[in-house]
Amino acid sequence: MTASPETRAERRFDELQSKGQNVPYEAVLKNVQERDYIDTHREDSPLVKAADAIEINNSHLSREEQFDAVLELVHDIAKKI
């Protein structure tokens, strides 16, 4: 599962707001982008997608749509077995 930095920042921003934390969206986005850079550029065990990974971008999917997308993949793979 992946989502754009903007979508992840928006989700995190909404979560923080619901907890009463008044943080600017721009600060949340910057934090997400910095964490992404650190995670993908660290020397020890950088975060990389496996060559055979199936990527689902959930930037514009509801939880139900995400579930349906994964279920469809599982069905497709099961048919090949």
JSON list of C-alpha atoms in Angstrom, two decimals:
[
{"chain": "A", "resi": 1, "resn": "MET", "atom": "CA", "xyz": [0.00, 0.00, 0.00]},
{"chain": "A", "resi": 2, "resn": "THR", "atom": "CA", "xyz": [1.20, 3.44, -0.80]},
{"chain": "A", "resi": 3, "resn": "ALA", "atom": "CA", "xyz": [-0.21, 6.92, -0.99]},
{"chain": "A", "resi": 4, "resn": "SER", "atom": "CA", "xyz": [1.13, 10.26, -2.06]},
{"chain": "A", "resi": 5, "resn": "PRO", "atom": "CA", "xyz": [2.93, 12.33, 0.58]},
{"chain": "A", "resi": 6, "resn": "GLU", "atom": "CA", "xyz": [0.14, 14.89, 0.33]},
{"chain": "A", "resi": 7, "resn": "THR", "atom": "CA", "xyz": [-2.55, 12.30, 1.01]},
{"chain": "A", "resi": 8, "resn": "ARG", "atom": "CA", "xyz": [-0.64, 10.79, 3.93]},
{"chain": "A", "resi": 9, "resn": "ALA", "atom": "CA", "xyz": [-0.02, 14.26, 5.36]},
{"chain": "A", "resi": 10, "resn": "GLU", "atom": "CA", "xyz": [-3.71, 15.11, 5.03]},
{"chain": "A", "resi": 11, "resn": "ARG", "atom": "CA", "xyz": [-4.67, 11.91, 6.83]},
{"chain": "A", "resi": 12, "resn": "ARG", "atom": "CA", "xyz": [-2.14, 12.56, 9.59]},
{"chain": "A", "resi": 13, "resn": "PHE", "atom": "CA", "xyz": [-3.23, 16.21, 9.83]},
{"chain": "A", "resi": 14, "resn": "ASP", "atom": "CA", "xyz": [-6.86, 15.14, 10.26]},
{"chain": "A", "resi": 15, "resn": "GLU", "atom": "CA", "xyz": [-5.82, 12.63, 12.93]},
{"chain": "A", "resi": 16, "resn": "LEU", "atom": "CA", "xyz": [-3.88, 15.27, 14.86]},
{"chain": "A", "resi": 17, "resn": "GLN", "atom": "CA", "xyz": [-6.75, 17.76, 14.57]},
{"chain": "A", "resi": 18, "resn": "SER", "atom": "CA", "xyz": [-9.18, 15.17, 15.94]},
{"chain": "A", "resi": 19, "resn": "LYS", "atom": "CA", "xyz": [-6.87, 14.79, 18.96]},
{"chain": "A", "resi": 20, "resn": "GLY", "atom": "CA", "xyz": [-6.96, 18.53, 19.54]},
{"chain": "A", "resi": 21, "resn": "GLN", "atom": "CA", "xyz": [-3.44, 19.18, 18.25]},
{"chain": "A", "resi": 22, "resn": "ASN", "atom": "CA", "xyz": [-3.36, 22.38, 16.23]},
{"chain": "A", "resi": 23, "resn": "VAL", "atom": "CA", "xyz": [-0.48, 21.77, 13.82]},
{"chain": "A", "resi": 24, "resn": "PRO", "atom": "CA", "xyz": [-0.22, 23.47, 10.41]},
{"chain": "A", "resi": 25, "resn": "TYR", "atom": "CA", "xyz": [-0.77, 21.14, 7.45]},
{"chain": "A", "resi": 26, "resn": "GLU", "atom": "CA", "xyz": [2.49, 22.39, 5.89]},
{"chain": "A", "resi": 27, "resn": "ALA", "atom": "CA", "xyz": [4.44, 21.20, 8.95]},
{"chain": "A", "resi": 28, "resn": "VAL", "atom": "CA", "xyz": [2.82, 17.77, 8.76]},
{"chain": "A", "resi": 29, "resn": "LEU", "atom": "CA", "xyz": [3.59, 17.51, 5.03]},
{"chain": "A", "resi": 30, "resn": "LYS", "atom": "CA", "xyz": [7.21, 18.53, 5.59]},
{"chain": "A", "resi": 31, "resn": "ASN", "atom": "CA", "xyz": [7.52, 15.88, 8.32]},
{"chain": "A", "resi": 32, "resn": "VAL", "atom": "CA", "xyz": [6.11, 13.18, 6.03]},
{"chain": "A", "resi": 33, "resn": "GLN", "atom": "CA", "xyz": [8.49, 14.15, 3.22]},
{"chain": "A", "resi": 34, "resn": "GLU", "atom": "CA", "xyz": [11.51, 14.24, 5.54]},
{"chain": "A", "resi": 35, "resn": "ARG", "atom": "CA", "xyz": [10.64, 10.83, 7.02]},
{"chain": "A", "resi": 36, "resn": "ASP", "atom": "CA", "xyz": [10.24, 9.38, 3.52]},
{"chain": "A", "resi": 37, "resn": "TYR", "atom": "CA", "xyz": [13.66, 10.69, 2.52]},
{"chain": "A", "resi": 38, "resn": "ILE", "atom": "CA", "xyz": [15.31, 9.34, 5.66]},
{"chain": "A", "resi": 39, "resn": "ASP", "atom": "CA", "xyz": [13.62, 5.95, 5.30]},
{"chain": "A", "resi": 40, "resn": "THR", "atom": "CA", "xyz": [14.67, 5.52, 1.67]},
{"chain": "A", "resi": 41, "resn": "HIS", "atom": "CA", "xyz": [18.21, 6.91, 1.98]},
{"chain": "A", "resi": 42, "resn": "ARG", "atom": "CA", "xyz": [19.49, 5.47, 5.25]},
{"chain": "A", "resi": 43, "resn": "GLU", "atom": "CA", "xyz": [22.65, 3.41, 5.01]},
{"chain": "A", "resi": 44, "resn": "ASP", "atom": "CA", "xyz": [21.37, 0.47, 7.04]},
{"chain": "A", "resi": 45, "resn": "SER", "atom": "CA", "xyz": [18.29, -1.26, 5.62]},
{"chain": "A", "resi": 46, "resn": "PRO", "atom": "CA", "xyz": [16.86, 1.50, 3.43]},
{"chain": "A", "resi": 47, "resn": "LEU", "atom": "CA", "xyz": [13.19, 1.15, 2.64]},
{"chain": "A", "resi": 48, "resn": "VAL", "atom": "CA", "xyz": [12.83, -0.26, -0.88]},
{"chain": "A", "resi": 49, "resn": "LYS", "atom": "CA", "xyz": [9.97, -1.97, -2.64]},
{"chain": "A", "resi": 50, "resn": "ALA", "atom": "CA", "xyz": [10.58, -5.64, -3.38]},
{"chain": "A", "resi": 51, "resn": "ALA", "atom": "CA", "xyz": [11.04, -6.43, -7.07]},
{"chain": "A", "resi": 52, "resn": "ASP", "atom": "CA", "xyz": [7.97, -8.69, -7.09]},
{"chain": "A", "resi": 53, "resn": "ALA", "atom": "CA", "xyz": [5.78, -6.45, -4.91]},
{"chain": "A", "resi": 54, "resn": "ILE", "atom": "CA", "xyz": [2.31, -5.52, -6.03]},
{"chain": "A", "resi": 55, "resn": "GLU", "atom": "CA", "xyz": [1.78, -1.85, -5.31]},
{"chain": "A", "resi": 56, "resn": "ILE", "atom": "CA", "xyz": [-1.64, -0.41, -4.58]},
{"chain": "A", "resi": 57, "resn": "ASN", "atom": "CA", "xyz": [-1.86, 3.35, -4.45]},
{"chain": "A", "resi": 58, "resn": "ASN", "atom": "CA", "xyz": [-4.64, 4.12, -2.00]},
{"chain": "A", "resi": 59, "resn": "SER", "atom": "CA", "xyz": [-4.41, 7.92, -2.28]},
{"chain": "A", "resi": 60, "resn": "HIS", "atom": "CA", "xyz": [-7.96, 8.15, -3.58]},
{"chain": "A", "resi": 61, "resn": "LEU", "atom": "CA", "xyz": [-9.47, 4.91, -2.29]},
{"chain": "A", "resi": 62, "resn": "SER", "atom": "CA", "xyz": [-11.82, 4.40, 0.62]},
{"chain": "A", "resi": 63, "resn": "ARG", "atom": "CA", "xyz": [-11.08, 1.60, 3.05]},
{"chain": "A", "resi": 64, "resn": "GLU", "atom": "CA", "xyz": [-13.74, -0.51, 1.33]},
{"chain": "A", "resi": 65, "resn": "GLU", "atom": "CA", "xyz": [-12.17, 0.15, -2.08]},
{"chain": "A", "resi": 66, "resn": "GLN", "atom": "CA", "xyz": [-8.76, -0.83, -0.69]},
{"chain": "A", "resi": 67, "resn": "PHE", "atom": "CA", "xyz": [-10.19, -4.05, 0.67]},
{"chain": "A", "resi": 68, "resn": "ASP", "atom": "CA", "xyz": [-11.86, -4.81, -2.65]},
{"chain": "A", "resi": 69, "resn": "ALA", "atom": "CA", "xyz": [-8.62, -4.17, -4.55]},
{"chain": "A", "resi": 70, "resn": "VAL", "atom": "CA", "xyz": [-6.68, -6.57, -2.31]},
{"chain": "A", "resi": 71, "resn": "LEU", "atom": "CA", "xyz": [-9.44, -9.17, -2.47]},
{"chain": "A", "resi": 72, "resn": "GLU", "atom": "CA", "xyz": [-9.42, -8.98, -6.27]},
{"chain": "A", "resi": 73, "resn": "LEU", "atom": "CA", "xyz": [-5.65, -9.54, -6.29]},
{"chain": "A", "resi": 74, "resn": "VAL", "atom": "CA", "xyz": [-6.02, -12.54, -4.01]},
{"chain": "A", "resi": 75, "resn": "HIS", "atom": "CA", "xyz": [-8.70, -14.02, -6.28]},
{"chain": "A", "resi": 76, "resn": "ASP", "atom": "CA", "xyz": [-6.56, -13.42, -9.37]},
{"chain": "A", "resi": 77, "resn": "ILE", "atom": "CA", "xyz": [-3.55, -15.12, -7.77]},
{"chain": "A", "resi": 78, "resn": "ALA", "atom": "CA", "xyz": [-5.67, -18.02, -6.46]},
{"chain": "A", "resi": 79, "resn": "LYS", "atom": "CA", "xyz": [-6.95, -18.68, -10.00]},
{"chain": "A", "resi": 80, "resn": "LYS", "atom": "CA", "xyz": [-3.36, -19.15, -11.19]},
{"chain": "A", "resi": 81, "resn": "ILE", "atom": "CA", "xyz": [-2.53, -21.75, -8.55]}
]
